[in-house]
Coordinates of C-alpha atoms in Angstrom, one line a residue:
Chain A
M86 CA 11.6 -31.8 -82.3
S87 CA 11.0 -34.8 -80.1
R88 CA 12.7 -37.1 -82.7
R89 CA 15.4 -38.9 -80.8
I90 CA 17.6 -39.1 -83.9
L91 CA 19.8 -36.5 -82.4
P92 CA 22.5 -37.7 -80.1
G93 CA 23.4 -36.8 -76.6
F94 CA 20.0 -36.7 -74.9
K95 CA 21.0 -38.7 -71.8
F96 CA 24.3 -37.1 -71.5
S97 CA 23.1 -33.5 -71.8
L98 CA 20.1 -33.9 -69.6
G99 CA 22.2 -35.8 -67.0
F100 CA 24.9 -33.2 -67.0
T101 CA 22.4 -30.3 -66.7
I102 CA 20.6 -31.9 -63.8
T103 CA 23.8 -32.7 -62.0
Y104 CA 25.2 -29.2 -62.4
L105 CA 21.9 -27.7 -61.2
A106 CA 21.8 -30.0 -58.3
L107 CA 25.3 -29.3 -57.1
L108 CA 25.4 -25.6 -57.7
L109 CA 21.7 -24.7 -57.0
L110 CA 19.7 -27.3 -55.1
L111 CA 22.5 -28.5 -52.7
P112 CA 23.1 -24.9 -51.4
M113 CA 19.4 -24.3 -51.0
A114 CA 19.0 -27.6 -49.2
A115 CA 21.9 -26.7 -46.9
C116 CA 20.2 -23.4 -46.2
L117 CA 16.9 -25.0 -45.3
Y118 CA 18.7 -27.7 -43.3
K119 CA 20.5 -25.2 -41.2
A120 CA 17.4 -23.2 -40.7
S121 CA 15.5 -26.3 -39.6
A122 CA 17.9 -26.8 -36.8
L123 CA 16.4 -23.7 -35.2
S124 CA 13.2 -24.2 -33.0
S125 CA 10.2 -22.2 -34.2
S126 CA 10.6 -19.7 -31.4
Q127 CA 14.3 -19.2 -32.2
F128 CA 13.4 -18.8 -35.9
L129 CA 10.7 -16.2 -35.2
G130 CA 13.1 -14.5 -32.7
A131 CA 15.6 -14.1 -35.5
V132 CA 13.3 -13.1 -38.4
W133 CA 10.8 -11.0 -36.5
T134 CA 12.4 -8.3 -34.3
P135 CA 11.8 -4.6 -34.5
R136 CA 15.1 -4.2 -36.4
T137 CA 14.3 -6.9 -39.0
Q138 CA 10.7 -5.6 -39.4
A139 CA 12.1 -2.1 -40.1
A140 CA 14.5 -3.6 -42.6
Y141 CA 11.8 -5.6 -44.4
R142 CA 9.5 -2.5 -44.5
F143 CA 12.3 -0.4 -45.8
T144 CA 13.3 -3.0 -48.5
L145 CA 9.7 -3.4 -49.7
E146 CA 9.1 0.4 -49.7
V147 CA 12.2 1.3 -51.7
S148 CA 11.6 -1.6 -54.1
L149 CA 8.0 -0.5 -54.7
W150 CA 9.0 3.1 -55.2
S151 CA 11.9 2.3 -57.5
A152 CA 9.9 -0.2 -59.6
S153 CA 7.1 2.4 -60.0
A154 CA 9.6 5.0 -61.0
S155 CA 11.2 2.5 -63.4
V156 CA 7.8 1.8 -65.0
L157 CA 7.0 5.5 -65.5
L158 CA 10.4 6.5 -66.9
G159 CA 10.7 3.2 -68.8
L160 CA 7.4 3.7 -70.5
L161 CA 8.5 7.2 -71.6
V162 CA 11.9 5.9 -72.9
A163 CA 10.4 2.9 -74.7
W164 CA 7.7 5.1 -76.4
V165 CA 10.3 7.6 -77.6
L166 CA 12.6 4.9 -78.8
V167 CA 9.9 3.1 -80.8
R168 CA 7.9 6.0 -82.1
Y169 CA 10.2 8.9 -82.7
E170 CA 13.4 9.6 -84.7
F171 CA 16.1 11.8 -83.3
P172 CA 19.9 12.1 -83.7
L173 CA 22.1 9.5 -82.0
K174 CA 19.1 7.3 -81.3
R175 CA 21.2 4.1 -81.7
V176 CA 23.7 5.2 -79.1
F177 CA 20.8 6.2 -76.8
D178 CA 19.2 2.8 -77.3
S179 CA 22.3 0.9 -76.4
L180 CA 23.1 3.1 -73.4
I181 CA 19.8 1.8 -71.8
D182 CA 21.5 -1.5 -71.2
L183 CA 24.4 0.0 -69.3
P184 CA 22.9 -0.9 -65.8
F185 CA 23.0 -4.5 -66.9
A186 CA 26.7 -4.3 -67.7
L187 CA 28.0 -1.9 -65.0
P188 CA 29.1 -3.5 -61.7
T189 CA 26.7 -2.6 -59.0
A190 CA 29.6 -1.4 -56.7
V191 CA 30.5 1.1 -59.4
A192 CA 26.9 2.3 -59.6
G193 CA 26.8 2.7 -55.8
L194 CA 30.1 4.5 -55.7
V195 CA 29.3 7.0 -58.4
Y196 CA 25.7 7.7 -57.2
S197 CA 26.9 8.3 -53.6
S198 CA 29.4 10.9 -54.8
L199 CA 27.1 12.6 -57.3
Y200 CA 24.5 13.6 -54.8
V201 CA 26.4 14.6 -51.7
K202 CA 26.6 18.3 -51.0
Q203 CA 29.9 18.9 -52.9
G204 CA 28.8 16.5 -55.8
W205 CA 28.0 17.4 -59.4
L206 CA 24.2 17.2 -58.8
G207 CA 24.1 17.5 -55.0
Q208 CA 25.4 21.1 -55.1
Y209 CA 22.1 22.1 -56.8
L210 CA 19.8 19.6 -55.0
V211 CA 21.0 19.7 -51.4
P212 CA 20.4 23.5 -51.0
I213 CA 16.7 23.0 -52.1
G214 CA 16.3 20.1 -49.6
I215 CA 16.7 17.1 -51.9
E216 CA 19.1 14.6 -50.2
G217 CA 20.2 12.2 -52.9
A218 CA 22.8 10.5 -50.8
Y219 CA 22.6 8.5 -47.6
S220 CA 18.8 8.7 -47.5
K221 CA 15.7 6.7 -48.7
F222 CA 15.6 8.8 -51.8
A223 CA 19.2 7.8 -52.6
V224 CA 18.4 4.1 -52.4
V225 CA 15.3 4.6 -54.7
L226 CA 17.4 6.5 -57.1
V227 CA 20.1 3.9 -57.6
L228 CA 17.5 1.1 -57.7
T229 CA 15.6 3.0 -60.4
F230 CA 18.9 3.1 -62.4
L231 CA 19.1 -0.7 -62.1
G232 CA 15.4 -1.2 -62.8
L233 CA 15.0 1.0 -65.9
P234 CA 16.4 -1.4 -68.5
F235 CA 14.2 -4.2 -67.3
V236 CA 11.1 -2.1 -68.0
V237 CA 12.3 -0.6 -71.3
R238 CA 13.4 -4.0 -72.7
A239 CA 10.1 -5.6 -71.7
I240 CA 7.9 -2.9 -73.3
Q241 CA 9.9 -2.0 -76.4
P242 CA 9.4 -5.2 -78.4
V243 CA 5.6 -5.3 -77.7
L244 CA 5.2 -1.6 -78.6
E245 CA 7.0 -2.4 -81.9
T246 CA 4.6 -5.1 -82.9
I247 CA 1.3 -3.2 -82.2
D248 CA -0.7 -3.2 -85.4
A249 CA -1.2 0.2 -87.0
D250 CA -4.8 -0.9 -87.9
T251 CA -6.3 -0.5 -84.5
E252 CA -4.7 2.9 -84.1
E253 CA -6.0 4.0 -87.5
A254 CA -9.5 2.8 -86.6
A255 CA -9.4 4.8 -83.4
F256 CA -8.2 7.8 -85.4
L257 CA -11.0 7.4 -88.0
L258 CA -13.6 7.1 -85.3
G259 CA -12.5 10.5 -84.0
A260 CA -10.4 9.5 -80.9
S261 CA -7.8 12.0 -79.7
R262 CA -4.2 10.8 -79.4
L263 CA -4.6 10.6 -75.6
Q264 CA -7.7 8.5 -75.9
T265 CA -6.0 6.2 -78.4
F266 CA -3.1 5.8 -76.0
F267 CA -5.2 4.9 -73.0
R268 CA -7.9 2.8 -74.7
V269 CA -5.9 1.1 -77.5
I270 CA -2.2 1.1 -76.9
F271 CA -2.0 0.9 -73.1
P272 CA -4.1 -2.2 -72.8
A273 CA -1.8 -3.9 -75.4
I274 CA 1.4 -3.1 -73.5
L275 CA -0.1 -3.6 -70.0
P276 CA 1.2 -7.2 -69.6
A277 CA 4.7 -6.2 -70.6
T278 CA 4.5 -3.2 -68.3
V279 CA 3.5 -5.4 -65.4
T280 CA 6.3 -7.9 -66.2
G281 CA 8.8 -5.0 -66.3
F282 CA 7.5 -3.8 -62.9
A283 CA 7.9 -7.3 -61.4
L284 CA 11.4 -7.8 -62.8
S285 CA 12.7 -4.5 -61.5
F286 CA 10.9 -5.1 -58.2
A287 CA 12.5 -8.6 -57.8
R288 CA 15.9 -7.2 -58.7
S289 CA 15.5 -4.4 -56.1
L290 CA 14.5 -6.8 -53.3
G291 CA 17.8 -8.7 -53.4
E292 CA 20.1 -5.8 -54.4
Y293 CA 23.1 -5.3 -52.2
G294 CA 26.2 -4.0 -53.9
S295 CA 24.9 -0.6 -54.9
V296 CA 22.7 0.0 -51.9
V297 CA 25.4 -0.4 -49.3
F298 CA 27.2 2.6 -50.8
V299 CA 24.3 5.0 -51.0
S300 CA 22.1 4.2 -48.1
G301 CA 24.3 4.9 -45.1
N302 CA 23.0 1.6 -43.6
M303 CA 21.4 3.1 -40.5
P304 CA 19.6 0.4 -38.5
F305 CA 15.8 1.1 -38.3
K306 CA 16.1 3.8 -40.9
T307 CA 17.9 2.9 -44.1
E308 CA 19.0 -0.7 -43.6
I309 CA 17.9 -3.2 -46.2
A310 CA 17.4 -6.9 -45.5
P311 CA 20.5 -8.2 -47.3
V312 CA 22.6 -5.7 -45.3
L313 CA 21.1 -7.2 -42.1
I314 CA 22.2 -10.7 -43.2
V315 CA 25.8 -9.5 -43.7
S316 CA 25.9 -7.7 -40.3
R317 CA 24.6 -10.9 -38.6
L318 CA 27.3 -12.8 -40.4
E319 CA 29.9 -10.4 -39.2
E320 CA 28.7 -11.1 -35.7
F321 CA 29.1 -14.8 -36.5
A322 CA 25.4 -15.2 -35.8
Y323 CA 25.0 -17.8 -38.6
A324 CA 21.7 -19.1 -37.4
E325 CA 20.0 -15.7 -37.4
A326 CA 21.5 -14.8 -40.8
T327 CA 20.2 -18.1 -42.2
A328 CA 16.7 -17.5 -40.9
I329 CA 16.5 -14.1 -42.5
A330 CA 17.9 -15.6 -45.7
V331 CA 15.2 -18.2 -45.7
V332 CA 12.6 -15.4 -45.6
L333 CA 14.3 -13.6 -48.5
L334 CA 14.6 -16.8 -50.4
G335 CA 10.9 -17.5 -50.0
L336 CA 10.1 -14.0 -51.3
S337 CA 12.4 -14.5 -54.3
L338 CA 10.8 -17.8 -55.2
A339 CA 7.4 -16.2 -55.0
M340 CA 8.5 -13.4 -57.3
L341 CA 9.9 -15.9 -59.7
L342 CA 6.6 -17.7 -59.9
V343 CA 4.7 -14.4 -60.4
I344 CA 7.1 -13.3 -63.2
N345 CA 6.7 -16.7 -64.9
Q346 CA 3.0 -16.3 -64.9
L347 CA 3.2 -12.8 -66.1
E348 CA 5.4 -13.7 -69.0
R349 CA 3.0 -16.4 -70.0
W350 CA 0.2 -13.8 -69.9
S351 CA 2.3 -11.4 -72.0
T352 CA 3.0 -14.0 -74.7
S353 CA -0.6 -15.3 -74.8
R354 CA -1.8 -11.7 -75.3
A355 CA 0.7 -11.0 -77.9
T356 CA -0.2 -13.8 -80.2
Chain B
M976 CA 1.2 -11.0 -89.7
Q977 CA 2.0 -7.4 -90.7
P978 CA 0.0 -6.5 -93.8
S979 CA 0.0 -2.9 -92.7
K980 CA 3.7 -2.6 -93.4
Q981 CA 3.0 -2.8 -97.2
L982 CA 1.3 0.6 -97.5
K983 CA -0.5 1.6 -100.6
P984 CA 0.9 5.0 -101.7
A985 CA -2.5 6.7 -101.6
A986 CA -3.2 5.6 -98.0
H987 CA 0.1 6.6 -96.7
G988 CA -0.7 10.1 -95.6
F989 CA -3.6 9.2 -93.5
R990 CA -2.0 6.1 -92.1
A991 CA 1.0 8.1 -90.9
A992 CA -1.3 10.8 -89.5
A993 CA -3.1 8.3 -87.4
R994 CA 0.0 7.3 -85.6
R995 CA 1.8 10.7 -85.4
D996 CA 1.8 12.7 -82.3
P997 CA 1.8 16.5 -82.6
A998 CA 5.2 18.1 -82.9
W999 CA 5.2 19.7 -79.5
V1000 CA 4.4 16.3 -77.9
R1001 CA 7.2 14.6 -79.8
W1002 CA 9.7 17.3 -78.7
L1003 CA 8.6 17.3 -75.1
L1004 CA 8.7 13.5 -74.7
T1005 CA 12.0 13.1 -76.5
S1006 CA 13.6 15.8 -74.4
L1007 CA 12.2 14.2 -71.2
A1008 CA 13.5 10.8 -72.2
V1009 CA 16.9 12.2 -73.1
A1010 CA 17.0 14.0 -69.8
V1011 CA 16.1 10.8 -67.9
V1012 CA 18.8 8.8 -69.6
G1013 CA 21.2 11.7 -69.2
V1014 CA 20.7 12.0 -65.5
L1015 CA 20.5 8.3 -64.7
I1016 CA 23.1 6.9 -67.0
V1017 CA 25.2 9.4 -68.9
I1018 CA 26.2 11.7 -66.1
P1019 CA 27.2 8.9 -63.7
V1020 CA 29.4 7.3 -66.4
T1021 CA 31.0 10.6 -67.2
H1022 CA 31.5 11.2 -63.5
V1023 CA 33.4 8.0 -63.0
F1024 CA 36.0 9.0 -65.6
Y1025 CA 36.1 12.6 -64.4
Q1026 CA 36.7 11.6 -60.8
A1027 CA 39.3 9.0 -61.7
L1028 CA 41.3 11.3 -64.0
K1029 CA 40.9 14.5 -62.0
P1030 CA 44.3 14.2 -60.2
G1031 CA 45.9 13.7 -63.6
W1032 CA 47.0 10.8 -65.8
A1033 CA 50.2 10.1 -63.8
T1034 CA 48.3 9.8 -60.5
Y1035 CA 45.6 7.7 -62.3
W1036 CA 48.2 5.3 -63.6
N1037 CA 49.9 5.2 -60.2
N1038 CA 46.6 4.5 -58.4
L1039 CA 46.1 1.5 -60.7
T1040 CA 49.5 0.0 -60.8
A1041 CA 51.6 1.2 -57.8
D1042 CA 49.3 -0.3 -55.1
A1043 CA 50.1 -4.0 -54.6
D1044 CA 46.6 -4.7 -53.2
T1045 CA 44.9 -3.1 -56.2
R1046 CA 47.2 -5.1 -58.6
H1047 CA 46.3 -8.3 -56.8
A1048 CA 42.6 -7.5 -57.0
I1049 CA 42.9 -6.9 -60.7
M1050 CA 44.8 -10.2 -61.1
L1051 CA 42.2 -12.1 -59.0
T1052 CA 39.3 -10.8 -61.1
L1053 CA 41.1 -11.9 -64.2
I1054 CA 41.2 -15.4 -62.7
V1055 CA 37.8 -15.6 -61.1
A1056 CA 35.7 -14.2 -64.0
P1057 CA 37.1 -16.4 -66.8
S1058 CA 36.9 -19.5 -64.6
A1059 CA 33.2 -18.9 -63.9
V1060 CA 32.5 -18.1 -67.6
V1061 CA 34.2 -21.3 -68.8
A1062 CA 32.1 -23.4 -66.4
N1063 CA 28.9 -21.6 -67.4
V1064 CA 29.6 -21.9 -71.1
L1065 CA 30.0 -25.6 -70.8
F1066 CA 26.8 -25.8 -68.8
G1067 CA 25.0 -23.4 -71.1
V1068 CA 25.8 -25.3 -74.3
V1069 CA 24.9 -28.7 -72.8
A1070 CA 21.7 -27.5 -71.1
A1071 CA 20.6 -25.5 -74.2
W1072 CA 21.1 -28.7 -76.3
A1073 CA 18.9 -30.8 -73.9
I1074 CA 16.2 -28.2 -73.6
A1075 CA 16.0 -26.9 -77.2
R1076 CA 16.4 -30.2 -79.0
F1077 CA 14.4 -32.7 -76.8
R1078 CA 11.0 -32.8 -75.2
F1079 CA 10.8 -34.5 -71.8
P1080 CA 8.7 -34.3 -68.6
G1081 CA 9.8 -31.5 -66.3
R1082 CA 11.3 -29.4 -69.1
T1083 CA 9.4 -26.2 -68.1
L1084 CA 10.5 -26.7 -64.5
L1085 CA 14.1 -27.1 -65.6
V1086 CA 13.9 -23.8 -67.5
S1087 CA 12.5 -22.0 -64.4
L1088 CA 15.2 -23.5 -62.2
I1089 CA 17.9 -22.1 -64.5
D1090 CA 16.4 -18.7 -64.0
L1091 CA 16.5 -19.0 -60.2
P1092 CA 19.9 -17.3 -59.7
F1093 CA 18.4 -14.1 -61.2
A1094 CA 15.8 -14.0 -58.4
V1095 CA 18.0 -15.0 -55.5
S1096 CA 19.7 -12.1 -53.7
P1097 CA 23.5 -12.4 -54.2
V1098 CA 24.0 -12.1 -50.5
V1099 CA 21.8 -15.2 -49.9
A1100 CA 23.7 -17.0 -52.6
G1101 CA 26.9 -16.3 -50.8
L1102 CA 25.5 -17.3 -47.5
M1103 CA 24.3 -20.6 -48.9
L1104 CA 27.8 -21.5 -50.0
L1105 CA 29.1 -20.6 -46.5
L1106 CA 26.5 -23.0 -45.0
I1107 CA 28.0 -25.9 -47.0
F1108 CA 31.7 -25.1 -47.2
G1109 CA 32.3 -22.8 -44.2
M1110 CA 33.6 -23.7 -40.8
Q1111 CA 30.0 -24.1 -39.5
G1112 CA 28.8 -25.6 -42.8
V1113 CA 27.6 -29.0 -43.6
L1114 CA 30.9 -30.1 -45.1
G1115 CA 33.0 -27.8 -42.9
P1116 CA 34.5 -30.3 -40.5
W1117 CA 35.4 -32.8 -43.3
L1118 CA 37.0 -30.1 -45.4
R1119 CA 39.1 -28.9 -42.5
E1120 CA 40.2 -32.4 -41.7
H1121 CA 41.4 -32.8 -45.3
N1122 CA 42.9 -29.3 -45.3
I1123 CA 40.8 -28.1 -48.2
Q1124 CA 39.9 -24.4 -48.2
I1125 CA 36.9 -23.4 -50.2
V1126 CA 35.3 -20.3 -48.7
F1127 CA 37.5 -17.4 -47.9
A1128 CA 39.6 -18.6 -50.8
L1129 CA 39.7 -18.8 -54.5
P1130 CA 37.4 -21.8 -55.0
G1131 CA 34.6 -20.0 -53.0
L1132 CA 35.0 -16.8 -55.1
I1133 CA 34.7 -18.9 -58.3
L1134 CA 31.7 -20.9 -57.0
A1135 CA 29.8 -17.8 -55.9
T1136 CA 30.4 -16.1 -59.3
M1137 CA 29.3 -19.3 -61.1
F1138 CA 26.1 -19.3 -59.1
V1139 CA 25.2 -15.7 -59.9
T1140 CA 26.1 -15.9 -63.6
M1141 CA 24.7 -19.3 -64.3
P1142 CA 21.7 -18.3 -66.4
F1143 CA 23.3 -16.0 -68.9
V1144 CA 24.7 -18.3 -71.5
V1145 CA 21.7 -20.7 -71.6
R1146 CA 19.3 -17.8 -71.8
E1147 CA 21.0 -16.4 -74.9
L1148 CA 21.4 -19.8 -76.6
L1149 CA 17.8 -21.2 -76.1
P1150 CA 16.0 -18.7 -78.4
V1151 CA 18.8 -19.0 -81.0
M1152 CA 18.7 -22.8 -81.0
E1153 CA 14.9 -22.9 -81.1
A1154 CA 14.7 -20.4 -84.0
I1155 CA 17.4 -22.2 -86.0
G1156 CA 15.6 -25.5 -85.7
D1157 CA 17.1 -29.0 -85.8
E1158 CA 16.9 -29.8 -89.6
E1159 CA 20.6 -29.3 -90.3
E1160 CA 21.6 -31.4 -87.3
V1161 CA 19.2 -34.2 -88.2
A1162 CA 20.6 -34.1 -91.7
A1163 CA 24.1 -34.3 -90.5
V1164 CA 23.4 -37.3 -88.3
S1165 CA 21.4 -39.0 -91.0
L1166 CA 24.4 -38.7 -93.3
G1167 CA 26.5 -40.5 -90.8
A1168 CA 28.1 -37.7 -88.7
N1169 CA 28.9 -38.7 -85.1
A1170 CA 27.9 -36.5 -82.2
W1171 CA 31.2 -34.7 -82.1
Q1172 CA 31.3 -33.9 -85.8
M1173 CA 27.7 -32.7 -85.8
F1174 CA 28.5 -30.4 -82.9
W1175 CA 31.7 -28.9 -84.3
R1176 CA 30.6 -28.6 -87.9
V1177 CA 26.8 -27.8 -87.6
T1178 CA 25.7 -26.7 -84.2
L1179 CA 28.6 -24.5 -83.1
P1180 CA 28.8 -22.6 -86.4
N1181 CA 25.1 -21.9 -86.1
I1182 CA 25.1 -20.7 -82.6
K1183 CA 28.5 -19.0 -82.5
W1184 CA 27.3 -15.4 -82.3
G1185 CA 24.6 -16.1 -79.8
L1186 CA 27.1 -18.0 -77.7
L1187 CA 29.6 -15.1 -77.9
Y1188 CA 26.9 -12.7 -76.8
G1189 CA 26.1 -14.9 -73.8
V1190 CA 29.8 -15.1 -72.9
I1191 CA 30.0 -11.3 -73.0
L1192 CA 27.0 -10.8 -70.7
C1193 CA 28.2 -13.5 -68.4
N1194 CA 31.6 -12.0 -68.2
A1195 CA 30.4 -8.5 -67.5
R1196 CA 28.3 -9.8 -64.6
A1197 CA 31.1 -12.1 -63.4
M1198 CA 33.7 -9.3 -63.2
G1199 CA 31.2 -7.0 -61.5
E1200 CA 29.7 -9.4 -59.0
F1201 CA 29.8 -7.9 -55.5
G1202 CA 27.2 -9.3 -53.0
A1203 CA 27.9 -13.0 -53.3
V1204 CA 31.6 -12.6 -53.5
Y1205 CA 31.6 -10.2 -50.6
V1206 CA 30.0 -12.8 -48.3
V1207 CA 32.3 -15.8 -49.3
S1208 CA 35.5 -13.7 -49.5
G1209 CA 36.0 -13.2 -45.8
R1210 CA 37.8 -10.0 -47.1
I1211 CA 41.4 -11.1 -46.7
E1212 CA 43.8 -8.4 -48.0
R1213 CA 45.8 -9.6 -51.1
Q1214 CA 44.0 -12.9 -51.1
T1215 CA 40.3 -12.6 -51.7
Y1216 CA 39.7 -9.0 -52.8
T1217 CA 38.3 -8.8 -56.3
M1218 CA 38.1 -5.5 -58.2
P1219 CA 34.6 -4.6 -57.0
L1220 CA 35.5 -5.4 -53.4
R1221 CA 38.6 -3.3 -53.8
V1222 CA 36.5 -0.4 -55.0
E1223 CA 34.4 -0.7 -51.8
K1224 CA 37.5 -1.0 -49.6
L1225 CA 39.1 2.1 -51.1
F1226 CA 35.9 4.0 -50.7
Q1227 CA 35.7 3.0 -47.0
D1228 CA 39.3 4.2 -46.6
Y1229 CA 38.3 7.6 -48.0
D1230 CA 40.7 7.0 -50.9
N1231 CA 38.3 8.4 -53.5
P1232 CA 40.7 8.9 -56.5
A1233 CA 42.0 5.3 -56.2
S1234 CA 38.5 3.9 -55.7
F1235 CA 37.3 5.7 -58.9
A1236 CA 40.4 4.6 -60.8
V1237 CA 39.5 1.0 -60.2
A1238 CA 35.9 1.8 -60.9
S1239 CA 36.8 3.4 -64.2
V1240 CA 38.4 0.2 -65.4
L1241 CA 35.2 -1.7 -64.7
T1242 CA 33.2 1.0 -66.3
F1243 CA 35.3 0.9 -69.4
L1244 CA 34.8 -2.8 -69.6
A1245 CA 31.0 -2.3 -69.3
L1246 CA 31.1 0.2 -72.2
V1247 CA 33.1 -2.3 -74.3
T1248 CA 30.5 -5.0 -73.4
L1249 CA 27.7 -2.7 -74.7
L1250 CA 29.6 -2.1 -77.9
V1251 CA 30.2 -5.8 -78.5
K1252 CA 26.6 -6.5 -77.6
V1253 CA 25.3 -4.1 -80.3
V1254 CA 27.6 -5.7 -83.0
L1255 CA 26.6 -9.3 -82.0
E1256 CA 22.9 -8.5 -81.8
R1257 CA 23.1 -7.3 -85.4
K1258 CA 24.9 -10.5 -86.4
T1259 CA 22.5 -12.9 -84.7
Q1260 CA 19.5 -11.1 -86.1
G1261 CA 21.0 -11.3 -89.5
E1262 CA 21.5 -15.0 -89.2
L1263 CA 18.0 -15.7 -87.9
A1264 CA 16.6 -13.6 -90.7
E1265 CA 18.6 -15.8 -93.2
V1266 CA 17.2 -19.0 -91.6
A1267 CA 13.6 -17.5 -91.8
A1268 CA 14.1 -16.6 -95.4
L1269 CA 15.2 -20.1 -96.3
R1270 CA 12.2 -21.7 -94.8
Q1271 CA 9.0 -22.3 -96.8
P1272 CA 6.7 -19.3 -96.4
G1273 CA 4.0 -20.2 -93.9
E1274 CA 6.0 -22.8 -92.1
Q1275 CA 5.9 -22.1 -88.4
V1276 CA 8.9 -22.5 -86.1

């Protein structure tokens, strides 16, 4: 396809690069430029205080929990979707994508009201000690909702293309279903599963809209890093906000690299 | 690639048995999966409509239309989201053309760059715009001198939404354009079509469903964007509140029925998005299958 018979190469590439430079690279450069105005001790003073440390720890912790939960539940849902037949399966399948389409503020709003003491689910859960609103569990819950489709949509296509032959060979050789799953099927879907984990983890790290509703935003306890940026901005402490943003930006770029590598690994395994 | 799909009748029984789980396992796993989706997705969606409509249809309608702030938020979202979508459709089509139809150094890097907004926290995205166009920003003094307001105003809201939704259209178009291939376009150009004719008569008809699909996804995200818009909005009543911000404001004011009423409109849009997505997915797959069937067997894309 490298034939240059087709028109518009210079125009389309030039336009693409200009658009990306203006909308993406310029803002990032401004962010780094503003952060570089800080001395290293000012920078450290902004990004490494007890409150920010607590926020990083909380963000990482809830992201890890929610990505793990998404993987477990996503595996289950993908397996059932690919292997079994049941009524209304098509509706079920398309509902999985809802978290992609639903505004995060709506997700936050409804999750916060479902799990409070008077809520639909909270009235049964709160008496037995499960606090699904304004707690760490609440944040994990809403992030799992957001992460689930990433995992399902990563695993589903791979599971669909697994050859029946290997499974039959395992069956003929006397393996049980459980052995077949762990020795034959799981290794085949492992790259896709890890990719799904990374995608939902990356999404959770930066999530803001839904978490502000459900977490209660208590400093040192349930405050996530993006909330910290916003509260710094509200104090007009632009420099500190920028410093924390640079840390988050670095983390996002690292995740993007990891995800790219993982996707390459998945496709090289699949073919 | 899939010889196992063409089963010999005699082998069918054993082949099926090799991949079939016992009935109780099937029942258990299916019920668990339905329960998971029920609790995480179906109950919350139902709850939105239940809470919104609990005070009755009249109050619901009143909540949506009587409050001038809410009306303004709905109008603003109807301006911001389409503007961002139009910009990203333009970008998406042009970028997909460059990436799918030509090979050049740095092409992979370009694709990764386009994915970047998916990884960046929306709050950070909003902050970055503040750092350019805000009072303290790089261009702040110049903009103030010339009396141009970007952040805490409509242009900032559109820019923030553009940033966050940038990858959607390209991401949908790339696989479609790669799968369709460039034969028809090369033929059109060889027969003397100019770039414009080729695009309108060949490229666009080929990618139309994929494009529409990208537009739908982009629009859903644009209407629902919260973090980035929150930061650049400055939250000025009747000026920079979009629908999702309005949902949050009403929630903070303990006006739950009104908050859920606005949320129910957004949820309804999300459900429509899913429906259109299903229809379009079927259409694009149908067209790709047609293209594959027309190709010589064995020819690789």
